[in-house]
C-alpha atoms as a printed R data frame, in Angstrom:
    type eleno elety resid chain resno       x       y      z
1   ATOM     1    CA   UNK     A     1   4.250 -39.788 32.144
2   ATOM     2    CA   UNK     A     2   6.071 -36.470 32.012
3   ATOM     3    CA   UNK     A     3   5.182 -33.724 34.449
4   ATOM     4    CA   UNK     A     4   2.791 -31.102 33.154
5   ATOM     5    CA   UNK     A     5   1.119 -27.880 34.276
6   ATOM     6    CA   UNK     A     6  -2.638 -27.375 34.538
7   ATOM     7    CA   UNK     A     7  -4.382 -24.069 35.222
8   ATOM     8    CA   UNK     A     8  -7.752 -23.676 36.911
9   ATOM     9    CA   UNK     A     9  -9.364 -20.224 37.096
10  ATOM    10    CA   UNK     A    10 -11.545 -19.602 40.148
11  ATOM    11    CA   UNK     A    11 -13.588 -16.528 41.056
12  ATOM    12    CA   UNK     A    12 -14.276 -14.800 44.354
13  ATOM    13    CA   UNK     A    13 -13.262 -11.741 46.359
14  ATOM    14    CA   UNK     A    14 -10.125 -10.164 47.802
15  ATOM    15    CA   UNK     A    15 -10.375  -8.066 50.971
16  ATOM    16    CA   UNK     A    16  -7.700  -5.906 52.612
17  ATOM    17    CA   UNK     A    17  -7.523  -2.549 54.377
18  ATOM    18    CA   UNK     A    18 -11.317  -2.264 54.542
19  ATOM    19    CA   UNK     A    19 -11.984  -2.780 50.815
20  ATOM    20    CA   UNK     A    20 -13.291  -5.791 48.895
21  ATOM    21    CA   UNK     A    21 -12.852  -6.503 45.186
22  ATOM    22    CA   UNK     A    22 -14.025  -9.224 42.799
23  ATOM    23    CA   UNK     A    23 -11.083 -11.234 41.456
24  ATOM    24    CA   UNK     A    24 -10.299 -14.216 39.267
25  ATOM    25    CA   UNK     A    25  -7.369 -16.307 40.494
26  ATOM    26    CA   UNK     A    26  -5.104 -18.780 38.734
27  ATOM    27    CA   UNK     A    27  -4.703 -22.100 40.521
28  ATOM    28    CA   UNK     A    28  -1.755 -24.192 39.307
29  ATOM    29    CA   UNK     A    29  -1.539 -27.990 39.426
30  ATOM    30    CA   UNK     A    30   1.945 -29.337 38.682
31  ATOM    31    CA   UNK     A    31   2.827 -33.012 38.324
32  ATOM    32    CA   UNK     A    32   1.829 -36.179 36.480
33  ATOM    33    CA   UNK     A    33  -1.004 -38.717 36.538
34  ATOM    34    CA   UNK     A    34  -0.011 -39.951 39.993
35  ATOM    35    CA   UNK     A    35   1.322 -37.054 42.038
36  ATOM    36    CA   UNK     A    36   0.983 -33.268 42.047
37  ATOM    37    CA   UNK     A    37   1.567 -30.103 44.016
38  ATOM    38    CA   UNK     A    38  -1.119 -27.432 43.997
39  ATOM    39    CA   UNK     A    39  -0.254 -23.732 44.092
40  ATOM    40    CA   UNK     A    40  -2.784 -21.235 45.535
41  ATOM    41    CA   UNK     A    41  -6.086 -23.204 45.608
42  ATOM    42    CA   UNK     A    42  -8.275 -20.098 45.677
43  ATOM    43    CA   UNK     A    43 -12.010 -19.492 46.143
44  ATOM    44    CA   UNK     A    44 -13.434 -22.935 45.353
45  ATOM    45    CA   UNK     A    45 -11.922 -25.933 47.121
46  ATOM    46    CA   UNK     A    46 -14.345 -28.397 45.535
47  ATOM    47    CA   UNK     A    47 -13.558 -27.216 41.997
48  ATOM    48    CA   UNK     A    48  -9.815 -27.566 42.531
49  ATOM    49    CA   UNK     A    49 -10.177 -30.955 44.246
50  ATOM    50    CA   UNK     A    50 -12.231 -32.175 41.294
51  ATOM    51    CA   UNK     A    51  -9.460 -31.092 38.917
52  ATOM    52    CA   UNK     A    52  -6.892 -33.009 40.987
53  ATOM    53    CA   UNK     A    53  -9.072 -36.115 40.880
54  ATOM    54    CA   UNK     A    54  -7.541 -39.223 42.381
55  ATOM    55    CA   UNK     A    55  -3.951 -37.992 42.252
56  ATOM    56    CA   UNK     A    56  -1.882 -37.668 45.411
57  ATOM    57    CA   UNK     A    57  -1.193 -34.055 46.438
58  ATOM    58    CA   UNK     A    58   2.287 -33.942 48.013
59  ATOM    59    CA   UNK     A    59   2.035 -30.286 49.056
60  ATOM    60    CA   UNK     A    60  -0.235 -27.251 48.869
61  ATOM    61    CA   UNK     A    61   1.990 -24.222 48.223
62  ATOM    62    CA   UNK     A    62   0.869 -20.660 48.920
63  ATOM    63    CA   UNK     A    63   2.648 -17.839 47.112
64  ATOM    64    CA   UNK     A    64   1.547 -15.370 49.800
65  ATOM    65    CA   UNK     A    65  -1.006 -14.768 52.522
66  ATOM    66    CA   UNK     A    66  -3.647 -12.493 50.976
67  ATOM    67    CA   UNK     A    67  -7.120 -13.751 51.714
68  ATOM    68    CA   UNK     A    68  -8.102 -14.527 48.119
69  ATOM    69    CA   UNK     A    69  -5.198 -16.999 48.010
70  ATOM    70    CA   UNK     A    70  -5.638 -18.611 51.447
71  ATOM    71    CA   UNK     A    71  -9.289 -18.370 52.567
72  ATOM    72    CA   UNK     A    72 -10.267 -21.712 50.997
73  ATOM    73    CA   UNK     A    73  -6.823 -23.311 51.117
74  ATOM    74    CA   UNK     A    74  -7.374 -25.091 54.438
75  ATOM    75    CA   UNK     A    75 -10.619 -26.586 53.135
76  ATOM    76    CA   UNK     A    76  -8.800 -27.787 50.026
77  ATOM    77    CA   UNK     A    77  -5.815 -29.189 51.947
78  ATOM    78    CA   UNK     A    78  -8.146 -31.141 54.225
79  ATOM    79    CA   UNK     A    79 -10.058 -32.534 51.235
80  ATOM    80    CA   UNK     A    80  -6.898 -33.907 49.645
81  ATOM    81    CA   UNK     A    81  -4.983 -34.733 52.824
82  ATOM    82    CA   UNK     A    82  -1.946 -32.612 52.025
83  ATOM    83    CA   UNK     A    83   0.189 -30.237 54.127
84  ATOM    84    CA   UNK     A    84  -0.241 -26.506 53.569
85  ATOM    85    CA   UNK     A    85   2.914 -24.387 53.205
86  ATOM    86    CA   UNK     A    86   3.313 -20.600 53.672
87  ATOM    87    CA   UNK     A    87   6.337 -18.370 54.221
88  ATOM    88    CA   UNK     A    88   6.486 -17.317 57.906
89  ATOM    89    CA   UNK     A    89   6.766 -13.603 57.105
90  ATOM    90    CA   UNK     A    90   3.104 -13.687 55.993
91  ATOM    91    CA   UNK     A    91   1.901 -15.149 59.294
92  ATOM    92    CA   UNK     A    92   0.086 -11.875 60.182
93  ATOM    93    CA   UNK     A    93  -1.973 -12.177 56.970
94  ATOM    94    CA   UNK     A    94  -2.710 -15.806 57.797
95  ATOM    95    CA   UNK     A    95  -3.918 -14.724 61.252
96  ATOM    96    CA   UNK     A    96  -6.393 -12.310 59.652
97  ATOM    97    CA   UNK     A    97  -8.194 -15.317 58.136
98  ATOM    98    CA   UNK     A    98  -7.330 -18.063 60.629
99  ATOM    99    CA   UNK     A    99  -6.802 -16.364 64.027
100 ATOM   100    CA   UNK     A   100  -4.630 -18.196 66.519
101 ATOM   101    CA   UNK     A   101  -3.468 -20.870 64.072
102 ATOM   102    CA   UNK     A   102  -0.487 -21.573 61.854
103 ATOM   103    CA   UNK     A   103  -0.169 -23.300 58.481
104 ATOM   104    CA   UNK     A   104   1.094 -26.877 58.513
105 ATOM   105    CA   UNK     A   105   4.586 -25.941 57.389
106 ATOM   106    CA   UNK     A   106   6.785 -22.933 56.665
107 ATOM   107    CA   UNK     A   107   8.436 -22.256 53.322
108 ATOM   108    CA   UNK     A   108  12.145 -21.431 53.326
109 ATOM   109    CA   UNK     A   109  14.057 -19.791 50.485
110 ATOM   110    CA   UNK     A   110  15.651 -22.511 48.378
111 ATOM   111    CA   UNK     A   111  13.353 -25.254 49.665
112 ATOM   112    CA   UNK     A   112  12.559 -27.947 47.102
113 ATOM   113    CA   UNK     A   113   9.213 -29.622 46.519
114 ATOM   114    CA   UNK     A   114   8.863 -32.822 44.483
115 ATOM   115    CA   UNK     A   115   5.860 -33.166 42.194
116 ATOM   116    CA   UNK     A   116   5.288 -36.117 39.897
117 ATOM   117    CA   UNK     A   117   8.739 -36.389 38.405
118 ATOM   118    CA   UNK     A   118   9.694 -32.720 38.580
119 ATOM   119    CA   UNK     A   119  10.838 -30.286 41.242
120 ATOM   120    CA   UNK     A   120   9.877 -26.778 42.328
121 ATOM   121    CA   UNK     A   121  12.331 -24.508 44.132
122 ATOM   122    CA   UNK     A   122  11.033 -21.805 46.471
123 ATOM   123    CA   UNK     A   123  12.383 -18.324 45.704
124 ATOM   124    CA   UNK     A   124  11.610 -15.688 48.357
125 ATOM   125    CA   UNK     A   125  10.368 -12.619 46.430
126 ATOM   126    CA   UNK     A   126   9.043 -10.118 48.992
127 ATOM   127    CA   UNK     A   127   7.380  -6.827 48.117
128 ATOM   128    CA   UNK     A   128   3.740  -7.580 47.347
129 ATOM   129    CA   UNK     A   129   3.825  -9.011 50.855
130 ATOM   130    CA   UNK     A   130   6.791  -9.751 53.147
131 ATOM   131    CA   UNK     A   131   6.443 -13.499 52.688
132 ATOM   132    CA   UNK     A   132   5.735 -13.633 48.967
133 ATOM   133    CA   UNK     A   133   7.369 -16.644 47.324
134 ATOM   134    CA   UNK     A   134   7.795 -17.688 43.689
135 ATOM   135    CA   UNK     A   135   8.266 -21.326 42.701
136 ATOM   136    CA   UNK     A   136  10.780 -22.112 39.954
137 ATOM   137    CA   UNK     A   137  10.414 -25.380 38.040
138 ATOM   138    CA   UNK     A   138  13.655 -25.464 35.994
139 ATOM   139    CA   UNK     A   139  12.861 -28.715 34.187
140 ATOM   140    CA   UNK     A   140   9.546 -27.251 32.997
141 ATOM   141    CA   UNK     A   141  11.054 -23.871 32.051
142 ATOM   142    CA   UNK     A   142   8.531 -22.142 34.291
143 ATOM   143    CA   UNK     A   143   8.289 -19.920 37.337
144 ATOM   144    CA   UNK     A   144   5.085 -19.434 39.311
145 ATOM   145    CA   UNK     A   145   5.213 -15.853 40.566
146 ATOM   146    CA   UNK     A   146   1.960 -15.434 42.480
147 ATOM   147    CA   UNK     A   147   1.291 -11.688 42.645
148 ATOM   148    CA   UNK     A   148   4.960 -10.617 42.418
149 ATOM   149    CA   UNK     A   149   5.321 -10.386 38.630
150 ATOM   150    CA   UNK     A   150   2.493 -10.162 36.099
151 ATOM   151    CA   UNK     A   151   2.151  -9.833 32.355
152 ATOM   152    CA   UNK     A   152   2.919  -6.109 32.202
153 ATOM   153    CA   UNK     A   153   4.645  -5.430 35.476
154 ATOM   154    CA   UNK     A   154   4.978  -5.913 39.220
155 ATOM   155    CA   UNK     A   155   2.161  -6.775 41.570
156 ATOM   156    CA   UNK     A   156   0.374  -4.106 43.593
157 ATOM   157    CA   UNK     A   157   2.231  -2.475 46.470
158 ATOM   158    CA   UNK     A   158  -0.300   0.132 47.596
159 ATOM   159    CA   UNK     A   159  -1.725  -1.789 50.555
160 ATOM   160    CA   UNK     A   160  -0.600  -2.892 54.003
161 ATOM   161    CA   UNK     A   161   2.651  -4.825 54.354
162 ATOM   162    CA   UNK     A   162   3.701  -4.159 50.736
163 ATOM   163    CA   UNK     A   163   6.631  -2.110 49.453
164 ATOM   164    CA   UNK     A   164   7.492  -0.983 45.914
165 ATOM   165    CA   UNK     A   165  11.321  -0.818 46.170
166 ATOM   166    CA   UNK     A   166  11.294  -4.304 47.711
167 ATOM   167    CA   UNK     A   167   9.204  -5.865 44.932
168 ATOM   168    CA   UNK     A   168  11.425  -4.225 42.294
169 ATOM   169    CA   UNK     A   169  14.520  -5.672 43.944
170 ATOM   170    CA   UNK     A   170  12.891  -9.118 44.122
171 ATOM   171    CA   UNK     A   171  12.002  -8.988 40.438
172 ATOM   172    CA   UNK     A   172  15.400  -7.615 39.410
173 ATOM   173    CA   UNK     A   173  17.518  -9.925 41.542
174 ATOM   174    CA   UNK     A   174  15.500 -13.141 41.791
175 ATOM   175    CA   UNK     A   175  13.262 -13.358 38.691
176 ATOM   176    CA   UNK     A   176  14.809 -11.443 35.789
177 ATOM   177    CA   UNK     A   177  18.000 -13.447 36.359
178 ATOM   178    CA   UNK     A   178  16.172 -16.583 35.146
179 ATOM   179    CA   UNK     A   179  16.536 -17.665 31.490
180 ATOM   180    CA   UNK     A   180  14.691 -15.340 29.102
181 ATOM   181    CA   UNK     A   181  12.460 -18.111 27.762
182 ATOM   182    CA   UNK     A   182  11.200 -19.002 31.262
183 ATOM   183    CA   UNK     A   183   7.395 -18.918 31.250
184 ATOM   184    CA   UNK     A   184   5.940 -16.738 34.031
185 ATOM   185    CA   UNK     A   185   2.736 -18.276 35.374
186 ATOM   186    CA   UNK     A   186   1.005 -15.641 37.470
187 ATOM   187    CA   UNK     A   187  -1.533 -15.463 40.285
188 ATOM   188    CA   UNK     A   188  -4.033 -13.603 38.110
189 ATOM   189    CA   UNK     A   189  -4.371 -13.057 34.376
190 ATOM   190    CA   UNK     A   190  -2.282 -14.215 31.437
191 ATOM   191    CA   UNK     A   191   1.128 -15.846 31.516
192 ATOM   192    CA   UNK     A   192   4.190 -14.134 30.058
193 ATOM   193    CA   UNK     A   193   7.944 -14.783 29.855
194 ATOM   194    CA   UNK     A   194  10.971 -13.371 31.633
195 ATOM   195    CA   UNK     A   195  12.283 -12.131 28.278
196 ATOM   196    CA   UNK     A   196   9.063 -10.248 27.532
197 ATOM   197    CA   UNK     A   197   9.068  -8.447 30.885
198 ATOM   198    CA   UNK     A   198  12.778  -7.753 31.468
199 ATOM   199    CA   UNK     A   199  13.113  -4.805 29.040
200 ATOM   200    CA   UNK     A   200  10.437  -2.870 30.949
201 ATOM   201    CA   UNK     A   201  12.079  -2.796 34.375
202 ATOM   202    CA   UNK     A   202  13.136   0.852 34.177
203 ATOM   203    CA   UNK     A   203   9.641   1.879 33.012
204 ATOM   204    CA   UNK     A   204   8.138   0.225 36.084
205 ATOM   205    CA   UNK     A   205  10.618   1.976 38.349
206 ATOM   206    CA   UNK     A   206   9.883   5.358 36.759
207 ATOM   207    CA   UNK     A   207   6.137   4.747 37.001
208 ATOM   208    CA   UNK     A   208   6.382   3.519 40.582
209 ATOM   209    CA   UNK     A   209   7.986   6.699 41.797
């Protein structure tokens, strides 16, 4: 059975810098009928575990450490018996939710994760947060960008630990260099493609300043 991508949309809240907002998050399940990885199991661990069913989860991958992405991730990882991975530069965000603890494993740039006959490569794309990571699945023609690149532009950089010039450089140097037909599966909202977003880079820069 060929590897495939499934999307679950979960709803909850995001809190940072004293504010709280209602958000819908994309949860991505990548693999086949036997084995999967799960990216950003947000808000509802039971709902995501039900979608996984009886398949083996080889890894739970977090694109970054904001609380909407991680608050229910430990619950989910324990339900499915899988290790939870986060880039170490988002440890301070992890500590906000899980004081005095660490995730099961750190993500390194270029690290590879096997999932039901396909492979995801970690691409460090800081800016939205210092430890933001995208996951490129070349064989599936897809990149999972978390909150780094959306349909219509870069992720937010107006809160703590985020930086606009850094996210622009991540998008320019690490994402827009991918093939134009690469599908961009995002942390929130609709998917897009690299080719659809690339022509707008200068607009984002002008708007950001």
